[in-house]
mmCIF file of C-alpha atoms in Angstrom:
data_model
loop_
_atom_site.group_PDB
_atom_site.id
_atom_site.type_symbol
_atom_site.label_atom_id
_atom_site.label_comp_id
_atom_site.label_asym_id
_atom_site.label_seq_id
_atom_site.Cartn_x
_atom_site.Cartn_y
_atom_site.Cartn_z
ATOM 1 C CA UNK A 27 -2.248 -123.517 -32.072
ATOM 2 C CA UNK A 28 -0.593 -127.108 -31.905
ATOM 3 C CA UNK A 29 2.451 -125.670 -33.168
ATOM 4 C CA UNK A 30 2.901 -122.943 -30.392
ATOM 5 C CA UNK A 31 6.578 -123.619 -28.490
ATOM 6 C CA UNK A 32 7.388 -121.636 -25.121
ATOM 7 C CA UNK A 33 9.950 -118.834 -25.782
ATOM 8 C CA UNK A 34 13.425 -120.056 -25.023
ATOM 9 C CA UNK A 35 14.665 -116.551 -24.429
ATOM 10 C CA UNK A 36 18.459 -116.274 -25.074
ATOM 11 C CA UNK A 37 19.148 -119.274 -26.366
ATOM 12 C CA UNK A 38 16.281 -119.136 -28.892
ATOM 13 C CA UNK A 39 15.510 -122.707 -28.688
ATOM 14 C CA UNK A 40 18.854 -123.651 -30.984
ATOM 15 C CA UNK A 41 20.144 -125.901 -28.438
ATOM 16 C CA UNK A 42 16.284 -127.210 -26.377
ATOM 17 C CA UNK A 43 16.353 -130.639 -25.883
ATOM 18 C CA UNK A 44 12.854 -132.413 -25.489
ATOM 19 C CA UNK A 45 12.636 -134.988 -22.448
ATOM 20 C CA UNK A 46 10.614 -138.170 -21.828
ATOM 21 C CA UNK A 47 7.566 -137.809 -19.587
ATOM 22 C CA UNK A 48 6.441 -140.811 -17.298
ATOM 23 C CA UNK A 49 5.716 -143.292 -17.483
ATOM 24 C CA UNK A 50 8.662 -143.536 -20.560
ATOM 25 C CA UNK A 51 7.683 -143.621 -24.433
ATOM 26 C CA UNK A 52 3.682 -142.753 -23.577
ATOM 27 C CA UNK A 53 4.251 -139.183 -24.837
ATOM 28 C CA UNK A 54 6.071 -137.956 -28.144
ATOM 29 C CA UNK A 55 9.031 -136.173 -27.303
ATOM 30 C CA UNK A 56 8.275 -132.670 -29.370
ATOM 31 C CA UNK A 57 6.964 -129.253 -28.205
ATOM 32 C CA UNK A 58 3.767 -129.773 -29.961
ATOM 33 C CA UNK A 59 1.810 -132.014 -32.195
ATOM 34 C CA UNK A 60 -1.399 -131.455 -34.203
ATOM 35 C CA UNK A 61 -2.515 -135.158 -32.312
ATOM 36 C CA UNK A 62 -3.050 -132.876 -29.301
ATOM 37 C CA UNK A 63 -6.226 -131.436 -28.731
ATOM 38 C CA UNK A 64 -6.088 -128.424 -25.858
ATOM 39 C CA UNK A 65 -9.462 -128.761 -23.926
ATOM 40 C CA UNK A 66 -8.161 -126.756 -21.051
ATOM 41 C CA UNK A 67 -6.282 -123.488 -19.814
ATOM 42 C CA UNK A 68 -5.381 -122.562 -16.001
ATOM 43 C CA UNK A 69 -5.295 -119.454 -18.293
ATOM 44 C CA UNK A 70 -1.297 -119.106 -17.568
ATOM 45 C CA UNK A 71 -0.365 -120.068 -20.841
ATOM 46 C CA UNK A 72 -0.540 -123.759 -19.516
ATOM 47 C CA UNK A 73 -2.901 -126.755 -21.285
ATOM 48 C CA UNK A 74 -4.228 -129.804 -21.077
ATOM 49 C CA UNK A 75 -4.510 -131.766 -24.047
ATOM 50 C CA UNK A 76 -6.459 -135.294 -25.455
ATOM 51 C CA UNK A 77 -3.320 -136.917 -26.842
ATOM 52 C CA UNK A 78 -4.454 -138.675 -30.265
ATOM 53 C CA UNK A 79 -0.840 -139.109 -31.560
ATOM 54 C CA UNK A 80 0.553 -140.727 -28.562
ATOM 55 C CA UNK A 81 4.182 -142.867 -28.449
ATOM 56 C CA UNK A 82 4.667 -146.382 -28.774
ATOM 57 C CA UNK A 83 3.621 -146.769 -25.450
ATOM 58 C CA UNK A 84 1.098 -144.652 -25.066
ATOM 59 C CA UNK A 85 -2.887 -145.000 -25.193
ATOM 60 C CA UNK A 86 -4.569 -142.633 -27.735
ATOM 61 C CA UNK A 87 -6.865 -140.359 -25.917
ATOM 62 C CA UNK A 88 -4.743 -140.492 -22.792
ATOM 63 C CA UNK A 89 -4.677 -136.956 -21.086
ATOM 64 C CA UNK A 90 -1.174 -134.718 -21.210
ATOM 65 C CA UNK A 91 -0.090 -131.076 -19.978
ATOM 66 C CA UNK A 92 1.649 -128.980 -22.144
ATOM 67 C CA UNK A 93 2.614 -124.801 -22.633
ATOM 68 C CA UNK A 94 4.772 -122.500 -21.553
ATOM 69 C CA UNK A 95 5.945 -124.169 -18.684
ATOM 70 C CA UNK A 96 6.489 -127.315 -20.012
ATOM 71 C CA UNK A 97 9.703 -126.150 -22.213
ATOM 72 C CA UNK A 98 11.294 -129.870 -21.348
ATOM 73 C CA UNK A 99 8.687 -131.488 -22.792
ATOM 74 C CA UNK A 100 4.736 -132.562 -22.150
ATOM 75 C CA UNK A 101 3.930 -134.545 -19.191
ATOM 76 C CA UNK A 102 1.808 -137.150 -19.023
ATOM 77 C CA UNK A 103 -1.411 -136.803 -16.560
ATOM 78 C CA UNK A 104 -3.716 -139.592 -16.869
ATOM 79 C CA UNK A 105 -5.035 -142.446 -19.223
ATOM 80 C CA UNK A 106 -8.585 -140.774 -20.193
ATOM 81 C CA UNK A 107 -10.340 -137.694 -19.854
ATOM 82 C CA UNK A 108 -12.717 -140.034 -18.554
ATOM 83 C CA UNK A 109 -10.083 -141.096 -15.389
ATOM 84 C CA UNK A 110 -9.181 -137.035 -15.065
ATOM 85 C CA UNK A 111 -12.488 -136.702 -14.434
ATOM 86 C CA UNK A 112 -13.167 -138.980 -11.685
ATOM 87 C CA UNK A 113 -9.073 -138.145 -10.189
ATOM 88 C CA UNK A 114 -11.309 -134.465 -10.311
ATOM 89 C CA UNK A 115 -14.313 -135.409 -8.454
ATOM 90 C CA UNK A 116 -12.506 -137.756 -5.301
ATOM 91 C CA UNK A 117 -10.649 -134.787 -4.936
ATOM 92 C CA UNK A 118 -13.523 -132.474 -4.314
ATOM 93 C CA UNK A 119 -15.341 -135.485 -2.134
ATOM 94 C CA UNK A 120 -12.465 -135.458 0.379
ATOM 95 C CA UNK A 121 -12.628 -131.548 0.324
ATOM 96 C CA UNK A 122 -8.860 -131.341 -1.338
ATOM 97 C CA UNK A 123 -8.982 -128.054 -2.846
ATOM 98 C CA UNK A 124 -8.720 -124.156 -1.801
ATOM 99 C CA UNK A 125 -11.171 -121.531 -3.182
ATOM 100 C CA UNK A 126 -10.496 -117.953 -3.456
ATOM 101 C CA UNK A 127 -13.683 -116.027 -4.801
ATOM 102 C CA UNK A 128 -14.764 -117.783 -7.923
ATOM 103 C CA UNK A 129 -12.400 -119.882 -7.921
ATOM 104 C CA UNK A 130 -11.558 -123.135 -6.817
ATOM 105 C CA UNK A 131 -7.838 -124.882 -6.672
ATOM 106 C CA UNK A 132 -7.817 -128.610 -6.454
ATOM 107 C CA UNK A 133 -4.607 -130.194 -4.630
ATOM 108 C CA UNK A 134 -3.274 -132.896 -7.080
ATOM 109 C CA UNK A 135 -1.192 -135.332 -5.689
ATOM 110 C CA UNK A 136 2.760 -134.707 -6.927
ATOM 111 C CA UNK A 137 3.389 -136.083 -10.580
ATOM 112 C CA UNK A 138 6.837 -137.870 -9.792
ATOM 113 C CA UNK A 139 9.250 -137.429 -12.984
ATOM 114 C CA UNK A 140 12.060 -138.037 -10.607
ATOM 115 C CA UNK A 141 15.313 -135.981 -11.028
ATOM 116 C CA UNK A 142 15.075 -135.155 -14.550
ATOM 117 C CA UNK A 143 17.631 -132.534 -14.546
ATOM 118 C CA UNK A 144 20.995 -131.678 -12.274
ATOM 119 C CA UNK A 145 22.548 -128.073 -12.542
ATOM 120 C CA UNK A 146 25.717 -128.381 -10.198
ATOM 121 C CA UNK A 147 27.751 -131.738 -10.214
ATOM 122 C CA UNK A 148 27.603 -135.423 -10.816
ATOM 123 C CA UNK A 149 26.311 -136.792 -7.190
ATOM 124 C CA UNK A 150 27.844 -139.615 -6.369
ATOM 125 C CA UNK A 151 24.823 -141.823 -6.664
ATOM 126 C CA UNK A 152 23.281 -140.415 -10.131
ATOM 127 C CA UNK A 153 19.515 -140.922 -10.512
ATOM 128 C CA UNK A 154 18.219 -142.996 -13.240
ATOM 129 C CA UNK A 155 16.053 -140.933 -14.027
ATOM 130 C CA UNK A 156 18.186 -138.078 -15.201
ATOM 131 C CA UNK A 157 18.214 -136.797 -18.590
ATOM 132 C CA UNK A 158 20.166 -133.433 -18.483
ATOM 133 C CA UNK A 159 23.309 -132.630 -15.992
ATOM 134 C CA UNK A 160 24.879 -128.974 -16.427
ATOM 135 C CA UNK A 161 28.178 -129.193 -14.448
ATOM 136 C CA UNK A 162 28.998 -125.800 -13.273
ATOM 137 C CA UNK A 163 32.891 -124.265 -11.993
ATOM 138 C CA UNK A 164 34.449 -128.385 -11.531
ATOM 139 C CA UNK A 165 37.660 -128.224 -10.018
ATOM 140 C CA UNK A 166 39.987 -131.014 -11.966
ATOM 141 C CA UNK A 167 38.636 -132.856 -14.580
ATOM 142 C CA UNK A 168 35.125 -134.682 -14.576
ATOM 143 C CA UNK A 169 34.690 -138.299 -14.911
ATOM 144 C CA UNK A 170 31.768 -138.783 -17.000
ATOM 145 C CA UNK A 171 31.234 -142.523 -15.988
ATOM 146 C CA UNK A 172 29.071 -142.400 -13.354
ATOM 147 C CA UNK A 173 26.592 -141.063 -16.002
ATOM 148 C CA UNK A 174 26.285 -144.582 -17.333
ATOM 149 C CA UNK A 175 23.877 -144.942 -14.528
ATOM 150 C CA UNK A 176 21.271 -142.239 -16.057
ATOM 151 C CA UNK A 177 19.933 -143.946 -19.244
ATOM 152 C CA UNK A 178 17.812 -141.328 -20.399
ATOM 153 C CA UNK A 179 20.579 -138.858 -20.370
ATOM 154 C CA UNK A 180 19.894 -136.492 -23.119
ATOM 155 C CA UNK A 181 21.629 -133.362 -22.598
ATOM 156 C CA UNK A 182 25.701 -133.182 -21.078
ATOM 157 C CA UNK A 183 26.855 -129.273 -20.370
ATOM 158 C CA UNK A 184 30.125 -128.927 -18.757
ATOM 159 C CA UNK A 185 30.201 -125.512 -17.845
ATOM 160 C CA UNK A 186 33.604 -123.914 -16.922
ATOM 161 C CA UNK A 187 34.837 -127.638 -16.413
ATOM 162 C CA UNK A 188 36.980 -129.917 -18.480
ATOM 163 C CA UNK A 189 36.756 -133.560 -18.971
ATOM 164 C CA UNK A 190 39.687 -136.411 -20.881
ATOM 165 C CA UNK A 191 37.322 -139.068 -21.665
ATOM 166 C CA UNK A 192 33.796 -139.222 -23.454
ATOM 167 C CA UNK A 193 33.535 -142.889 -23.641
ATOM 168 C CA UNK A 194 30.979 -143.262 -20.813
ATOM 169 C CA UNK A 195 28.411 -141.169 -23.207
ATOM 170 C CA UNK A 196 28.439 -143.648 -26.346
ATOM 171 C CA UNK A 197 25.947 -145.609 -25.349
ATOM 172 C CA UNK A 198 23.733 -142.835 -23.738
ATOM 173 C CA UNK A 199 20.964 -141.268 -26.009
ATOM 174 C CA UNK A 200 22.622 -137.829 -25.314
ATOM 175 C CA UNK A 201 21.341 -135.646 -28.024
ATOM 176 C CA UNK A 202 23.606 -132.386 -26.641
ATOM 177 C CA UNK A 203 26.972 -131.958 -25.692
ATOM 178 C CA UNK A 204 28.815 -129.121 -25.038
ATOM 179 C CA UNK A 205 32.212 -129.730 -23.169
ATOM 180 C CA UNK A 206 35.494 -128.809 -23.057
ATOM 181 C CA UNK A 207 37.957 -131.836 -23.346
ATOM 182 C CA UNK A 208 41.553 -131.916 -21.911
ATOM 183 C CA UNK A 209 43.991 -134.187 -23.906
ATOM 184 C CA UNK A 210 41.282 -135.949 -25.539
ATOM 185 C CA UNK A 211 39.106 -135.680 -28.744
ATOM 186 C CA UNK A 212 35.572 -136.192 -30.293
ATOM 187 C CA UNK A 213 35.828 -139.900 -32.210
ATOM 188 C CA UNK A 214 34.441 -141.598 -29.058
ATOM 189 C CA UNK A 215 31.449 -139.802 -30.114
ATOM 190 C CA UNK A 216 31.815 -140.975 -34.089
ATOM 191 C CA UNK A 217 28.947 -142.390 -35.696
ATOM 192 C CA UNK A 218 26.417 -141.775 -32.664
ATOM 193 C CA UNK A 219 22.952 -142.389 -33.616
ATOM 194 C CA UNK A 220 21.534 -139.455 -31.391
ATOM 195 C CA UNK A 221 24.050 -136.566 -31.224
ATOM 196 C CA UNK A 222 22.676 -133.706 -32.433
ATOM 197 C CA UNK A 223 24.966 -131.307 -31.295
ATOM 198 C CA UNK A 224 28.330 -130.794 -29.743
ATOM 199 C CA UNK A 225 30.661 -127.735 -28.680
#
């Protein structure tokens, strides 16, 4: 069904936050939409779908993955059916695929999302790509303004870290925050359009 959402486990999806595929704004951010039509299953709990409800900047009929193990959100794979097709068939011409019994595996070239999500620290050159960043066991307190850098940023977690000054995310479409501030307080975050949550 349309409707069906990967299991979260622990969390039980109260805090999921739903990322942009690319190329930007051609998918709808949600974990499922009745505008999808599965026509495929690698029979892993995985799909491909014929998007008919497609963002602003998307093409309706375009082709997208989605399932269990797209819990960040469906990924865009190509314009048509009819251009999945022929990806399908110069792939088999230039003999790029495996086979194991009845089966055969094709070798798709690398969908680049870029770095769509950082568990660790801020680098010190962030990519702008980014859209989550889970800061784990900072020593001293973490400037948030290199973040600025990472438009997309949906989703701040500072884990076991501290930070004075939330500024830098007020003009970010963050959508989940949990920190832990040190002398400082919650108004820079007053009145902002996309915050969903914050602990």
């Amino acid at each position: 069904m349309w409707q069906d959402r990967p299991w979260f486990g622990w969390d039980l999806e109260w805090d999921d936050v739903v990322f942009d595929t690319t190329p930007a704004e051609t998918v709808r951010r949600c974990g499922g939409h009745p505008g999808w039509i599965r026509f495929a299953s690698g029979e892993d709990g995985n799909y491909l779908a014929v998007d008919m409800a497609p963002a602003g900047d998307g093409r309706s009929g375009q082709v997208i993955a989605t399932g269990r193990d797209y819990d960040d959100g469906p990924v865009y794979v190509a314009d048509s059916l009819t251009s999945l097709l022929r990806q399908y068939l110069e792939l088999l011409e230039r003999g790029a695929y495996e086979t194991d019994d009845d089966y055969i595996s094709l070798r798709l070239p690398g969908c680049d999302n870029g770095t769509r999500q950082i568990i660790g620290g801020i680098p010190e050159e962030v990519p702008p790509t980014l859209q989550a960043i889970h800061v784990n066991d900072a020593t001293g307190t973490v400037d948030l303004s290199p973040l600025t850098a990472a438009p997309g940023l949906r989703r701040l977690h500072l884990n076991r870290s501290t930070t004075a000054d939330l500024t830098p995310l007020r003009d970010l479409p963050v959508e989940s925050v949990r920190v832990a501030l040190t002398g400082g307080d919650l108004t820079a975050l007053a009145g902002h359009p996309t915050v969903r949550r914050s602990t």
